[in-house]
């Protein structure tokens, strides 16, 4: 693993996740997806918010107070006790803690909505579709896709 040189959050996250095995950047699943798409001539499409959409969403959803609360919480991360029963439990606990601040929770909800929308649109146009979704976003994306199916069946 590369030496830690990111933000406090990135360093604590990588250190925690690193207890379950090597942490790779970019993640292995993304590297594998690109390799498979190259071999099969499949198109790779991003489903998350674009940089511009993320920035607009951040500015509209995260208040100054949210930013201050997150900064204060950031200093406590290195001494926080996370659920270390598995890599999955750690990642979900991490996400739950970061989403305690309302604006950041709303931002992640917007990301989930965008990912679900993109998957739904792509599924309607494609015979085959492989969607790689972060574990932290998977539950929210799946819930949105399932509610869309419910809406479509009415």
XYZ file of C-alpha atoms in Angstrom:
154
model
C 0.000 0.000 0.000
C 1.155 3.522 -0.735
C 2.243 5.613 2.235
C -0.640 7.423 3.877
C -0.745 10.963 2.588
C -4.442 11.738 2.192
C -6.846 13.490 4.490
C -7.300 12.384 8.092
C -10.505 10.632 7.002
C -8.769 8.779 4.156
C -5.896 7.709 6.384
C -8.152 6.409 9.177
C -10.376 4.633 6.638
C -7.449 2.963 4.869
C -5.825 1.971 8.151
C -9.062 0.410 9.407
C -9.826 -1.364 6.160
C -6.185 -2.420 5.885
C -6.654 -4.645 8.921
C -8.608 -7.004 6.643
C -6.100 -7.073 3.788
C -4.277 -4.789 1.398
C -6.091 -1.605 0.385
C -5.598 -0.818 -3.275
C -6.089 2.422 -5.170
C -7.953 2.291 -7.424
C -10.012 -0.528 -5.898
C -9.545 -3.939 -7.502
C -13.200 -4.144 -8.583
C -12.805 -1.063 -10.785
C -9.584 -2.350 -12.337
C -11.271 -5.694 -13.064
C -14.293 -3.958 -14.608
C -12.081 -1.978 -16.987
C -10.147 -5.109 -17.928
C -13.367 -7.039 -18.608
C -14.792 -4.158 -20.629
C -11.599 -3.954 -22.707
C -11.663 -7.711 -23.371
C -15.363 -7.824 -24.215
C -15.523 -4.441 -25.941
C -18.211 -3.392 -23.476
C -18.785 0.256 -22.756
C -18.029 1.609 -19.268
C -20.415 4.279 -18.043
C -20.218 6.195 -14.790
C -23.461 6.159 -12.833
C -22.515 8.469 -9.945
C -22.823 12.235 -9.885
C -20.426 14.048 -12.215
C -17.882 16.367 -10.592
C -20.076 19.341 -11.481
C -23.246 17.689 -10.115
C -21.428 16.661 -6.940
C -20.117 20.194 -6.393
C -23.552 21.753 -6.977
C -25.146 19.199 -4.641
C -22.499 19.741 -1.974
C -22.958 23.498 -2.033
C -26.751 23.248 -1.881
C -26.993 20.479 0.752
C -24.045 20.905 3.136
C -24.431 23.946 5.364
C -21.630 25.820 7.070
C -22.698 24.244 10.353
C -22.590 20.760 8.746
C -19.069 21.506 7.549
C -17.973 22.589 11.052
C -19.581 19.528 12.680
C -17.795 17.232 10.223
C -14.470 18.990 10.828
C -14.855 18.569 14.579
C -15.791 14.911 14.113
C -12.817 14.389 11.803
C -10.455 15.023 14.703
C -12.154 12.272 16.718
C -11.941 9.652 13.981
C -8.442 8.454 14.800
C -9.529 7.458 18.305
C -12.988 6.147 17.347
C -13.850 2.499 17.896
C -15.376 0.978 14.793
C -17.111 -2.347 14.276
C -14.133 -4.473 13.248
C -15.975 -7.794 13.013
C -15.511 -7.772 9.224
C -14.444 -5.452 6.429
C -18.086 -4.985 5.488
C -19.082 -4.123 9.064
C -16.238 -1.602 9.290
C -17.200 0.105 6.016
C -20.881 0.347 6.958
C -20.045 1.625 10.455
C -17.704 4.198 8.917
C -20.424 5.375 6.540
C -23.032 5.530 9.318
C -20.772 7.799 11.371
C -20.029 10.154 8.492
C -23.726 10.363 7.602
C -24.699 11.517 11.095
C -24.256 15.068 9.830
C -27.485 15.921 7.980
C -26.033 17.665 4.930
C -23.608 14.830 4.240
C -26.419 12.295 4.624
C -28.505 14.234 2.096
C -25.532 14.327 -0.266
C -25.135 10.536 -0.096
C -28.882 10.128 -0.649
C -28.590 12.254 -3.784
C -25.701 10.076 -4.993
C -27.782 6.943 -4.399
C -30.713 8.416 -6.309
C -28.461 9.318 -9.253
C -26.835 5.875 -9.337
C -30.240 4.158 -9.241
C -31.551 6.440 -11.995
C -28.545 5.735 -14.211
C -28.775 1.968 -13.652
C -32.498 2.007 -14.422
C -31.992 3.997 -17.617
C -29.088 1.810 -18.761
C -30.998 -1.395 -17.959
C -33.813 -0.212 -20.200
C -31.413 0.152 -23.146
C -29.037 -2.774 -22.614
C -29.266 -6.538 -22.911
C -26.517 -6.951 -20.323
C -25.496 -4.639 -17.533
C -22.869 -4.896 -14.819
C -23.217 -2.289 -12.086
C -20.448 -1.894 -9.538
C -21.785 -0.025 -6.538
C -19.925 0.772 -3.309
C -21.151 -1.315 -0.404
C -22.021 1.891 1.452
C -24.377 2.975 -1.345
C -25.732 -0.455 -2.312
C -28.656 -0.607 0.148
C -29.945 2.859 -0.810
C -29.500 2.234 -4.541
C -31.256 -1.120 -4.331
C -34.153 0.379 -2.349
C -34.610 3.039 -5.017
C -34.478 0.489 -7.832
C -37.022 -1.709 -6.053
C -39.369 1.234 -5.414
C -39.087 2.157 -9.101
C -40.118 -1.392 -10.011
C -43.085 -1.049 -7.642
C -44.014 2.272 -9.282
C -43.726 0.747 -12.767
C -45.955 -2.214 -11.893
C -48.843 0.019 -10.721
